Coordinates of C-alpha atoms in Angstrom, one line a residue:
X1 CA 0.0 0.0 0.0
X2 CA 1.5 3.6 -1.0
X3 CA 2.6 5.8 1.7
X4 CA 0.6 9.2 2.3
X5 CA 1.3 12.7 2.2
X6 CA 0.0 12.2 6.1
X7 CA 2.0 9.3 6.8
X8 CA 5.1 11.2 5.7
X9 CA 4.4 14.0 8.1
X10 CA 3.6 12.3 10.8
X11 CA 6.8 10.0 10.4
X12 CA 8.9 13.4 10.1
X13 CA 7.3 15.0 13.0
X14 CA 9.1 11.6 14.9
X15 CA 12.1 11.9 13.7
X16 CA 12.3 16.1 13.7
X17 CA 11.1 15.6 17.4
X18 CA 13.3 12.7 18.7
X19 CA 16.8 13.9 20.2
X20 CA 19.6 13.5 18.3
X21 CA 21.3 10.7 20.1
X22 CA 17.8 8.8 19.7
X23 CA 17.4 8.8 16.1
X24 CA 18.9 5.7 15.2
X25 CA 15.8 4.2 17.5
X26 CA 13.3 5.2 14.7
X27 CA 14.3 3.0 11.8
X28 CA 11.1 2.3 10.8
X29 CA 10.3 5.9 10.6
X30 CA 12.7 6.9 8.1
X31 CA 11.5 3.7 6.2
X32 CA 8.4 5.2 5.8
X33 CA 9.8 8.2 4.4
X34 CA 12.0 6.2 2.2
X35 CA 8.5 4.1 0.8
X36 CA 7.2 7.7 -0.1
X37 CA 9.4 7.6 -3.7
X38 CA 6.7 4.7 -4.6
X39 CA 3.6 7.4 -4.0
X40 CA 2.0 9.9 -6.1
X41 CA 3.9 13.3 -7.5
X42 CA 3.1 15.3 -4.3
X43 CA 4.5 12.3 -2.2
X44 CA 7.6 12.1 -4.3
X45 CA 8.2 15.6 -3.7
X46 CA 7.9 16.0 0.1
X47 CA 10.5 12.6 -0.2
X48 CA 13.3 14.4 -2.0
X49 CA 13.0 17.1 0.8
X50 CA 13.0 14.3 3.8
X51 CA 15.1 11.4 2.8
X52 CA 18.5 13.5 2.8
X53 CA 17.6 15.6 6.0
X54 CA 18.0 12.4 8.2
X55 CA 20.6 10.7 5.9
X56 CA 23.4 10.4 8.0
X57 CA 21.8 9.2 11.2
X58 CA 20.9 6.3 9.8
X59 CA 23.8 4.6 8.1
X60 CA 22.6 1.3 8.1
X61 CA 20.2 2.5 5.2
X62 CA 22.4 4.8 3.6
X63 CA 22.5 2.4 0.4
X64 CA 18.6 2.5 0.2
X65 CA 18.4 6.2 1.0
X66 CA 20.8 7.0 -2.3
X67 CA 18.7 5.0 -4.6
X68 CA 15.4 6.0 -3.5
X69 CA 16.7 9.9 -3.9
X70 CA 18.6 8.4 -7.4
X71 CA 14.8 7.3 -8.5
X72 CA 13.6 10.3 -7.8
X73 CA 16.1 11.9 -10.4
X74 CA 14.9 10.0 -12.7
X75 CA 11.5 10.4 -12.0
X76 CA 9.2 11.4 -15.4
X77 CA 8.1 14.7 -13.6
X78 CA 11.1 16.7 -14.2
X79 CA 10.1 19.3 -11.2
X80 CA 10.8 15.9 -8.7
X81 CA 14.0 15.7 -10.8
X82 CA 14.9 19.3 -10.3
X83 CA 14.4 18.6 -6.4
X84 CA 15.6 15.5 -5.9
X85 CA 18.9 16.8 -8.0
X86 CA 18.8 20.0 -5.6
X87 CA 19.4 17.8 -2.6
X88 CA 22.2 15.1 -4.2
X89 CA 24.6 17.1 -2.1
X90 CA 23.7 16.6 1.0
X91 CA 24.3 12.7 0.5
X92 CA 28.0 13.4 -0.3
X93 CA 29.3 12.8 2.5
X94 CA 32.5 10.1 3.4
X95 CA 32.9 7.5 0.7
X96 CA 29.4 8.2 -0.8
X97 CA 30.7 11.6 -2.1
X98 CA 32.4 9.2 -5.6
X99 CA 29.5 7.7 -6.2
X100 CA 27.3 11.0 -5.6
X101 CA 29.6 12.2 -8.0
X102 CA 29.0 9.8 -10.5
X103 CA 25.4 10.0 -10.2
X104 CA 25.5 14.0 -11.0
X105 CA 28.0 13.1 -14.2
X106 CA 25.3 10.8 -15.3
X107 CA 22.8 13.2 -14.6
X108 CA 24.5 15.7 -17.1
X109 CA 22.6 14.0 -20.3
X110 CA 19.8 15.8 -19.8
X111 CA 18.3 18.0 -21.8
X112 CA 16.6 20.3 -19.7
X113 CA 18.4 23.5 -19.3
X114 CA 17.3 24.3 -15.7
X115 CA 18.1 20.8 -14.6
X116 CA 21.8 20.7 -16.6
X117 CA 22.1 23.9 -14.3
X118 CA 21.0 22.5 -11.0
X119 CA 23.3 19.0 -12.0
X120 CA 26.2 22.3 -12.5
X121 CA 25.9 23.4 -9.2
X122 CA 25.8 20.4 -7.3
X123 CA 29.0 19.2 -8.7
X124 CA 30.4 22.4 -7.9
X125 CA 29.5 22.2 -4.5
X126 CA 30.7 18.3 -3.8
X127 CA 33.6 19.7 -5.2
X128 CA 34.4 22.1 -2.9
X129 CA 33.6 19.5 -0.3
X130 CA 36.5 17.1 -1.8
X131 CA 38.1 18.1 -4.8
X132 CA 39.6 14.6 -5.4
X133 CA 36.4 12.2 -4.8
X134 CA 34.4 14.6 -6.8
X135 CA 36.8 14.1 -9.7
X136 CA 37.0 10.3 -9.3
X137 CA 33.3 10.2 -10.4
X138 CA 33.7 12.5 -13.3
X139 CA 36.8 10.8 -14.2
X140 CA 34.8 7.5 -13.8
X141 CA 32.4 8.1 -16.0
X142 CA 34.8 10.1 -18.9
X143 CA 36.3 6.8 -19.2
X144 CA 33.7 4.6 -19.2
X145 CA 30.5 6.3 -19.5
X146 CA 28.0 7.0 -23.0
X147 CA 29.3 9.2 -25.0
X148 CA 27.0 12.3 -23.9
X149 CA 28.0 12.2 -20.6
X150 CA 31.8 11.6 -21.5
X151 CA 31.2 14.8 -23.7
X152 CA 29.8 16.8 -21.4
X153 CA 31.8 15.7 -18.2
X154 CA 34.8 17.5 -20.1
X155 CA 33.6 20.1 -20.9
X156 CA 32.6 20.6 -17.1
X157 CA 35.8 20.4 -16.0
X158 CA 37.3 22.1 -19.0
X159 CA 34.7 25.3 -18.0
X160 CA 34.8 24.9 -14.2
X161 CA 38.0 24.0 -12.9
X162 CA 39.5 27.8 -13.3
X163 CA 36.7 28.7 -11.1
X164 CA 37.8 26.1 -8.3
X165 CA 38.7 27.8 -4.9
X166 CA 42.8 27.7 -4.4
X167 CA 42.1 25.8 -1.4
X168 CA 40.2 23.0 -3.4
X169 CA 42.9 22.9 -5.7
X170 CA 46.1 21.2 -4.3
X171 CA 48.9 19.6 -5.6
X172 CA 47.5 15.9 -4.7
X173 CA 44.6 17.3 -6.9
X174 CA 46.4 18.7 -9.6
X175 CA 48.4 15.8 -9.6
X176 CA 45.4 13.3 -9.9
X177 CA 43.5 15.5 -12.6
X178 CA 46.9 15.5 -14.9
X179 CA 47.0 11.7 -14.0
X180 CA 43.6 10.6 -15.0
X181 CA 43.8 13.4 -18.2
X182 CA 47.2 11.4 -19.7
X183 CA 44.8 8.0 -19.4
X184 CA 41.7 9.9 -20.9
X185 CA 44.2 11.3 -23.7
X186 CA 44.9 7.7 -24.8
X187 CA 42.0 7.9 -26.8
X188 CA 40.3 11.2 -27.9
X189 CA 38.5 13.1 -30.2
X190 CA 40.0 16.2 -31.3
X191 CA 37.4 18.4 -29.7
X192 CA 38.1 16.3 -26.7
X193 CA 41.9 16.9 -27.0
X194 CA 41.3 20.5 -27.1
X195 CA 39.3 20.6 -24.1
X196 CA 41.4 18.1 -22.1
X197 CA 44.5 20.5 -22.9
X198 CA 42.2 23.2 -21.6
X199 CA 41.9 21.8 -18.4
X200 CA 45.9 21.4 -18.0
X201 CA 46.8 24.4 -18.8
X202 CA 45.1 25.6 -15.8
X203 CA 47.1 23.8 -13.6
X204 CA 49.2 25.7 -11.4
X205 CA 51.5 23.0 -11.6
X206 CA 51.5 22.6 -14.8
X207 CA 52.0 27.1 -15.6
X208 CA 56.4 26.6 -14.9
X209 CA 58.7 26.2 -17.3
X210 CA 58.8 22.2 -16.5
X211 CA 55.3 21.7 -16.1
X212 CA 55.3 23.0 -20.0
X213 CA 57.5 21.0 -20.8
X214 CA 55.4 18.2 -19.7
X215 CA 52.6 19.6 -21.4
X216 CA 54.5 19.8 -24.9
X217 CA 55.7 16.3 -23.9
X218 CA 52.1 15.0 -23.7
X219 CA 50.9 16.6 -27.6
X220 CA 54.1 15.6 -29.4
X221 CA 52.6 11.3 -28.1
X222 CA 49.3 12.6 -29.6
X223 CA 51.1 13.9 -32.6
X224 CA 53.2 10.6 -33.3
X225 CA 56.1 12.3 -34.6
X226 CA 57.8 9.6 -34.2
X227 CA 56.2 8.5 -37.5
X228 CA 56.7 9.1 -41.1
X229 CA 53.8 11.1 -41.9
X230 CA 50.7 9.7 -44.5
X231 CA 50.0 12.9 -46.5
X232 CA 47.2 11.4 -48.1
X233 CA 45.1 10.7 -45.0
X234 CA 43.2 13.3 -43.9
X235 CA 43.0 12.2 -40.1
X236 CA 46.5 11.9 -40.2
X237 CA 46.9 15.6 -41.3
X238 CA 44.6 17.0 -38.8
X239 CA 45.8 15.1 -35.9
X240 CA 49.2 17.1 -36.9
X241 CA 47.5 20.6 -37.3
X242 CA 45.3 20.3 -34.1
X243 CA 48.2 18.7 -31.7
X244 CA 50.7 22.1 -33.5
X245 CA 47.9 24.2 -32.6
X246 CA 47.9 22.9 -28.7
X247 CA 51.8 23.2 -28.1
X248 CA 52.0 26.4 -29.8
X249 CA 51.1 28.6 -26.6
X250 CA 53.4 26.3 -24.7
X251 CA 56.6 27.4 -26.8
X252 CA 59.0 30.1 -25.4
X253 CA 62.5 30.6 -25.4
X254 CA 63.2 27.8 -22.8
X255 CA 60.5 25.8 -24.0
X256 CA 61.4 24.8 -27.5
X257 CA 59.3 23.3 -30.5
X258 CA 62.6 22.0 -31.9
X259 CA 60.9 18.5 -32.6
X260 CA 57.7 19.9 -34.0
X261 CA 59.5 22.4 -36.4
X262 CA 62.3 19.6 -37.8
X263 CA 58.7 17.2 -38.3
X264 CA 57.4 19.8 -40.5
X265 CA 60.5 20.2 -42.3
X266 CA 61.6 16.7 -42.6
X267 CA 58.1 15.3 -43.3
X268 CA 55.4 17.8 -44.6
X269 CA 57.3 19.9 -46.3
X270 CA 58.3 17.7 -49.0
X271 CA 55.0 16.6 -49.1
X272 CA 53.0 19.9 -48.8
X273 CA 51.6 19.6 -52.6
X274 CA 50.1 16.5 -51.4
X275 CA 48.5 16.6 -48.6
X276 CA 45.1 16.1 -48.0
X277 CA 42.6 18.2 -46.4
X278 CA 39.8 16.6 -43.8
X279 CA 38.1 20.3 -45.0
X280 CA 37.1 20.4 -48.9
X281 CA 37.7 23.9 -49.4
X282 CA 40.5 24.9 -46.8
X283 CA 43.8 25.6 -48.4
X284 CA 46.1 23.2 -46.4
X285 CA 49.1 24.1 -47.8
X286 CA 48.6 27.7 -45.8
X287 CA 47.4 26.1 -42.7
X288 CA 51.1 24.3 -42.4
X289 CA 53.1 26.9 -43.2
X290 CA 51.3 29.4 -41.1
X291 CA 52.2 26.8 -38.2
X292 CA 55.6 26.7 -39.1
X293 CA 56.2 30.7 -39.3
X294 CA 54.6 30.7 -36.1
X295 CA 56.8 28.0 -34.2
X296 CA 60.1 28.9 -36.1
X297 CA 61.1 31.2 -33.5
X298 CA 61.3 28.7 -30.5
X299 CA 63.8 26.0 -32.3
X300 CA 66.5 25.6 -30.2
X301 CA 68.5 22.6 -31.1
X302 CA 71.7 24.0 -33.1
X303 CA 72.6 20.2 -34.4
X304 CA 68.7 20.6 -36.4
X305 CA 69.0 23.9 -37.4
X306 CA 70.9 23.6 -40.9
X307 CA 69.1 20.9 -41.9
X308 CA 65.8 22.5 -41.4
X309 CA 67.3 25.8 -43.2
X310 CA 68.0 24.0 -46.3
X311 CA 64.5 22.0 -46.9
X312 CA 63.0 25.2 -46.2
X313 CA 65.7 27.3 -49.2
X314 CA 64.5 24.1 -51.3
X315 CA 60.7 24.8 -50.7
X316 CA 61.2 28.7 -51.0
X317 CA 62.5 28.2 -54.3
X318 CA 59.4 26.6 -55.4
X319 CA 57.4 29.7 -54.8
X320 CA 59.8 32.2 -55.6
X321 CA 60.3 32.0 -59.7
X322 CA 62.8 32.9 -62.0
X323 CA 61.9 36.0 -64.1
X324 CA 60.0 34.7 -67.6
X325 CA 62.0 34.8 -70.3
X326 CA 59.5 34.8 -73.7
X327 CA 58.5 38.5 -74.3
X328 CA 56.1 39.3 -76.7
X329 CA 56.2 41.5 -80.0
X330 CA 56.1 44.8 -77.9
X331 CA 58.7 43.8 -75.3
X332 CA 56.4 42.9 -72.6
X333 CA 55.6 39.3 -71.4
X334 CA 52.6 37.6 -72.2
X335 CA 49.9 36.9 -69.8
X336 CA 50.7 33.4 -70.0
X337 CA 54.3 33.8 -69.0
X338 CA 53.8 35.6 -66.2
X339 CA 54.4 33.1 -62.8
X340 CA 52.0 33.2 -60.1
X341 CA 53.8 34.6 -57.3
X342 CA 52.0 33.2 -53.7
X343 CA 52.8 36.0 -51.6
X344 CA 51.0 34.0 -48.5
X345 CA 52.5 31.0 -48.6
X346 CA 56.0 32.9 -49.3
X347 CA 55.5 35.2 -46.0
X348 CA 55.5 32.0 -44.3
X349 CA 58.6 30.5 -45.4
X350 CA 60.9 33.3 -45.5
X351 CA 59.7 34.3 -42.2
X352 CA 60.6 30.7 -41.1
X353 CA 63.7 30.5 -42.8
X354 CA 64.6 34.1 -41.3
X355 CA 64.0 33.0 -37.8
X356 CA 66.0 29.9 -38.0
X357 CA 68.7 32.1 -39.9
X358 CA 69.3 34.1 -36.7
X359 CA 71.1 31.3 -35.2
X360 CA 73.0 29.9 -37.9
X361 CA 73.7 33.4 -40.0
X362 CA 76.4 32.4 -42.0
X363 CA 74.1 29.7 -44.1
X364 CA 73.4 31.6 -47.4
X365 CA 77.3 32.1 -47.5
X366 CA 78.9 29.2 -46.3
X367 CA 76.5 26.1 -47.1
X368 CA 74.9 27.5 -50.6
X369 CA 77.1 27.2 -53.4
X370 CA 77.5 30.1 -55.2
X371 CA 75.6 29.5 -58.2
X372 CA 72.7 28.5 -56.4
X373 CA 73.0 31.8 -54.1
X374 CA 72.8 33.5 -57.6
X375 CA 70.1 31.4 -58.5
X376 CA 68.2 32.5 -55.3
X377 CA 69.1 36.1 -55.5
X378 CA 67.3 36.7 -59.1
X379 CA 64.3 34.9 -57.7
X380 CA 64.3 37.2 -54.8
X381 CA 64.9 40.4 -56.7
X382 CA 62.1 39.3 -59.5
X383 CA 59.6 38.8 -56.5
X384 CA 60.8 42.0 -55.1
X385 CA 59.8 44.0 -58.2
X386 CA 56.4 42.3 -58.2
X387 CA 55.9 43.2 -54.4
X388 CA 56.3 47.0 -55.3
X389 CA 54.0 47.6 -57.7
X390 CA 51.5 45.7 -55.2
X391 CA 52.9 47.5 -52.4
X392 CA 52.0 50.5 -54.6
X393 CA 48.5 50.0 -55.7
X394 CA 47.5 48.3 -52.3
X395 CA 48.7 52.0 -50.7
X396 CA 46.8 54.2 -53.1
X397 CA 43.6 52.2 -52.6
X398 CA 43.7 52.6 -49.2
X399 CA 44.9 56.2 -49.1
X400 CA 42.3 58.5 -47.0
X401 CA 40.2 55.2 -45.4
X402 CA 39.8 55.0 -41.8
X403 CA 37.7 53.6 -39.3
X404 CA 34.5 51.8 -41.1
X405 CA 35.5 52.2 -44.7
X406 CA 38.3 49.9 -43.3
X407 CA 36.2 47.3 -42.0
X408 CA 34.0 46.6 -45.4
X409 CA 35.1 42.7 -46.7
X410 CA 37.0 44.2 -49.9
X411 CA 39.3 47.0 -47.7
X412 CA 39.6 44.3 -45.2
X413 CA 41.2 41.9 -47.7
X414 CA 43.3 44.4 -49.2
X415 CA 44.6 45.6 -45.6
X416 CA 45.8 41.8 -44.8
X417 CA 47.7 41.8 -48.9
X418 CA 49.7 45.4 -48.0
X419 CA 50.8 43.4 -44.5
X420 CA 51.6 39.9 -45.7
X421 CA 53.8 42.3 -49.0
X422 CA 55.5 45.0 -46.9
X423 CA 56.6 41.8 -44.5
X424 CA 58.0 39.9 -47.2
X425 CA 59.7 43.2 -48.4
X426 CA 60.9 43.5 -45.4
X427 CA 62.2 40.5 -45.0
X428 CA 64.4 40.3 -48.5
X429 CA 65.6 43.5 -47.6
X430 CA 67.5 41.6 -45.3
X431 CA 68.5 38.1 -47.3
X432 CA 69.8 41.3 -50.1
X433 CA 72.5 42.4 -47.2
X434 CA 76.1 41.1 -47.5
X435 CA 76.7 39.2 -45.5
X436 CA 72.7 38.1 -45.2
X437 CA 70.8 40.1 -42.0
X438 CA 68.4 38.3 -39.9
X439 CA 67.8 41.7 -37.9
X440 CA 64.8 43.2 -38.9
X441 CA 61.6 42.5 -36.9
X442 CA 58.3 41.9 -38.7
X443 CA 54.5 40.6 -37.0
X444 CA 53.1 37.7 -39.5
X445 CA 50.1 39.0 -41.7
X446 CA 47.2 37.5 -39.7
X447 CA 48.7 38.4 -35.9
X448 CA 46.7 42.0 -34.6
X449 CA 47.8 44.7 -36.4
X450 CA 50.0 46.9 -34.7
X451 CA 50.0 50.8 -34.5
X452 CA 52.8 51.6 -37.0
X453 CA 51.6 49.2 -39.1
X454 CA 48.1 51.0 -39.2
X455 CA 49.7 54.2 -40.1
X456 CA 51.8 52.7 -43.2
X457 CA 48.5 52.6 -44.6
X458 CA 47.7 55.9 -45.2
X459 CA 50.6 56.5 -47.5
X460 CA 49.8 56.9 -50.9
X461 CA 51.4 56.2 -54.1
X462 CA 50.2 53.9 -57.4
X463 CA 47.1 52.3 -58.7
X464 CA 44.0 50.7 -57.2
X465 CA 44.3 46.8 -57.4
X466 CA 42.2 45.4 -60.5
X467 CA 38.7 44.2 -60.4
X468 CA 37.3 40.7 -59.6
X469 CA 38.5 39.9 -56.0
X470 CA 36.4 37.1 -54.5
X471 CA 36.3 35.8 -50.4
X472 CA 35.1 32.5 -49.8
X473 CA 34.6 31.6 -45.8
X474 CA 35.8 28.5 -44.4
X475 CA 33.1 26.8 -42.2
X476 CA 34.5 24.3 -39.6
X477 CA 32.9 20.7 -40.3
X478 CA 30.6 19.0 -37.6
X479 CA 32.4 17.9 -34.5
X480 CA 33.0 14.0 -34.4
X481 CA 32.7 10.8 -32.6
X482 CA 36.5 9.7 -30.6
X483 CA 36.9 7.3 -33.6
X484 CA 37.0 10.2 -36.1
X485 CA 39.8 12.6 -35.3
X486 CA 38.5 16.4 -37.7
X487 CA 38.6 19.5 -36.1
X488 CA 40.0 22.9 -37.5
X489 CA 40.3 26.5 -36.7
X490 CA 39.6 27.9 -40.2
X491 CA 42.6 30.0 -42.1
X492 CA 42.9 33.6 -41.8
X493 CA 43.9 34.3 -45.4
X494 CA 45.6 33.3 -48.4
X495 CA 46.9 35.8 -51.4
X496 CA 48.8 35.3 -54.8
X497 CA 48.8 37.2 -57.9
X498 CA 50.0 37.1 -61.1
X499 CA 52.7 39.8 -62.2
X500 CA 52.8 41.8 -65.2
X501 CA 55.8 43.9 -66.7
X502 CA 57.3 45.4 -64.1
X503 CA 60.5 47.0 -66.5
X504 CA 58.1 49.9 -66.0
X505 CA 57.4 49.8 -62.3
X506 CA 53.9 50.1 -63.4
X507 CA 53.0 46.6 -64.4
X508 CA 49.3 45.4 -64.5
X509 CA 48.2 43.0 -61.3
X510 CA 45.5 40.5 -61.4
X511 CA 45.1 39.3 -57.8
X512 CA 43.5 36.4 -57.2
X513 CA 42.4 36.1 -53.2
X514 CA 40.6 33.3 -51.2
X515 CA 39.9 32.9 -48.1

């Protein structure tokens, strides 16, 4: 027979009236109270409220008190849920607080906004309660639980573990969270990767220069540098991209990214034509090199250095081309003659191959032969002339804009084309010295632009660029399951243009942009 809203207040009134010591005398009281989860809606509710206010004087039941207040959170009636959810915490007390903990990491599935909250908050507060207990039932369930809650658990920590009281968070703590992370990291998504890394790099532990170490030690395992790369597999590829992305904040000038920057050298670049993108319209040739301009100036290792400067001379030769030699009937070349010069993809590498030319400056002059050094100067003067007609145009176009004439799409585009050409100006400017310099200081096309950068562009001079420019956006894919591995931050830009006669420093320009 079901219990009664009057049988459940007259059993409270027993136990609210008996002493504390002489609780533990009315068992069959709080059994009552305990049978009231099997009654109607208005009897479930006034359970939820009762069950956990006598809890811990009656230990003997505590295992039937937990899954009567368990079925009440998973009760149809989602305002029992909401209170039977509000009270979890009051349970966690002593061993029970893992498997409280595991309940409320369950209880994240749900789909009801106010009862995701009220599951929020409860964790929170076990957590200040015990720090470590709390995280063995999140931990539990990331590693063995559905996917949802896996997913979700994560993301928990990854969102509230920078909010944690210093107290809460001690080394023993820190210590198991970066223990049970490296056994969650054995397999991930890359979403989950991200995340996971999120939660590390809070880690006060983790914030020296060894505990970044350990860090970069942890993506270069999920890269697997230690083999050959398969260009043609997209997972492959973005496994790569997404583990360069993570160590990249961890790089500094006693934290070096010798291993990743010799990988891209030894293994990608060679195979840059080829690679394959998990995207269908993201230019993945950027994407790398981008990466590589930006960890260049963290390689340490003197022994790797000259072999990484000469694949990336090899590779700059492919994008820096000899001047054309057909002219047509007037002296000028034709339009079919004229090389496409990728002024992107050439920022890239000669800001790369600058950085890594700091240490070892004697390169150009002491490991090139001299006809090759030739070889490499004509290229870099012929891209050199193309750059200032660009330069030119780019300048005039812009001449007088400021504020929102600046941020329409076309003046946008054209603002990124003067940075990415006035750095690689800059930067031959330099490789043109004898000896070579590797002194000048330049910020890659797509970091924020800085204040004397913003002023170059009101200097005039030239042509507007020619008509036709397009912008395509790069939309991230949907985020997958652990057994697929895509997930991408989309590109920032990509330029190249095809140069006219520049005998005349006023040569035509066709640019062709994408983004």
């Amino acid at each position: 027979m079901a219990v009664t809203i009057e049988e459940l207040y007259r059993n409270y009134g027993i136990l609210a009236d008996a002493k504390p010591e002489d609780l533990s005398q009315h068992k069959d009281a709080y059994q009552v109270i305990l049978d009231g989860v099997k009654g109607g809606p208005k009897e479930k509710r006034l359970a939820a409220q009762f069950i956990p206010k006598f809890f811990s004087s009656f230990p003997e039941l505590a295992d039937a008190a937990i899954n009567a207040q368990l079925d009440l959170c998973e009760d149809e009636d989602v305002s029992i849920r909401r209170q039977a959810i509000k009270e979890l915490p009051r349970f966690a007390a002593g061993e029970n607080i893992v498997r409280v903990a595991d309940i409320l990491t369950q209880l994240l599935q749900t789909e009801d906004s106010a009862e995701f909250n009220q599951v929020n908050t409860a964790l929170v507060s076990i957590f200040k309660m015990d720090a470590k207990a709390t995280l063995g039932g999140l931990f539990s369930q990331i590693l063995q639980g559905e996917d949802i809650v896996r997913e979700r658990a994560i993301k928990f920590l990854s969102i509230k573990l920078k909010t944690m009281p210093e107290d809460a968070m001690t080394k023993e703590v820190e210590d198991y969270i970066f223990t049970e992370t490296k056994k969650v990291l054995e397999d991930v998504t890359g979403e989950e990767f991200v995340l996971l890394m999120r939660i590390l790099m809070v880690l006060k532990g983790l914030q020296t220069m060894s505990g970044r170490q350990q860090l970069v030690e942890l993506v270069v395992e999920q890269a697997f540098l230690e083999q050959a790369l398969n260009p043609a597999d997209p997972d492959t590829v973005d496994r790569l991209l997404q583990c360069t992305r993570q160590a990249l904040p961890l790089f500094s000038k006693n934290v070096h990214s010798t291993r990743f920057v010799t990988y891209f050298c030894d293994h990608v670049l060679p195979n840059l034509s080829s690679l394959t993108s998990p995207v269908a319209e993201l230019d993945i040739q950027l994407e790398v090199l981008k990466l590589l301009a930006e960890m260049s100036p963290f390689c340490g290792d003197m022994e790797k250095v000259e072999t990484n400067l000469t694949m990336l001379f090899e590779k700059l030769l492919e994008f820096m081309p000899l001047p054309p030699e057909a002219e047509g009937e007037n002296g000028e070349n034709t339009l079919s003659d004229e090389p496409k010069l990728q002024f992107s993809y050439v920022e890239c590498l000669l800001f790369s191959f600058h950085q890594l030319g700091k240490k070892l400056p004697d390169f150009l002059i002491d490991k090139i032969n001299a006809e090759r050094l030739k070889d490499f100067k004509i290229r870099l003067q012929y891209f050199a002339r193309g750059l200032q007609v660009y330069i030119r145009q780019l300048r005039v176009a812009l001449q007088g804009k400021t504020g929102d004439a600046l941020k329409t799409e076309e003046n946008k585009i054209k603002v990124v084309a003067l940075k990415i050409t006035n750095n690689i100006n800059v930067l031959i400017k330099d490789l043109f010295h004898n000896p070579p310099s590797y002194k000048s200081t330049v910020t890659l096309s797509w970091k924020p632009v800085q204040k004397a950068e913003a002023v170059a562009l009101k200097r005039p001079s030239g042509e507007d660029m020619g008509a036709g420019s397009t912008m395509k956006k790069q939309l991230s894919p949907p985020l997958p399951r652990r057994d697929a591995r895509q997930i991408y931050n989309p590109p920032s830009g990509k330029y190249s243009a095809t140069i006219g006669n520049f005998s005349n420093g006023e040569g035509n320009v066709s640019i062709l942009r994408s983004f």
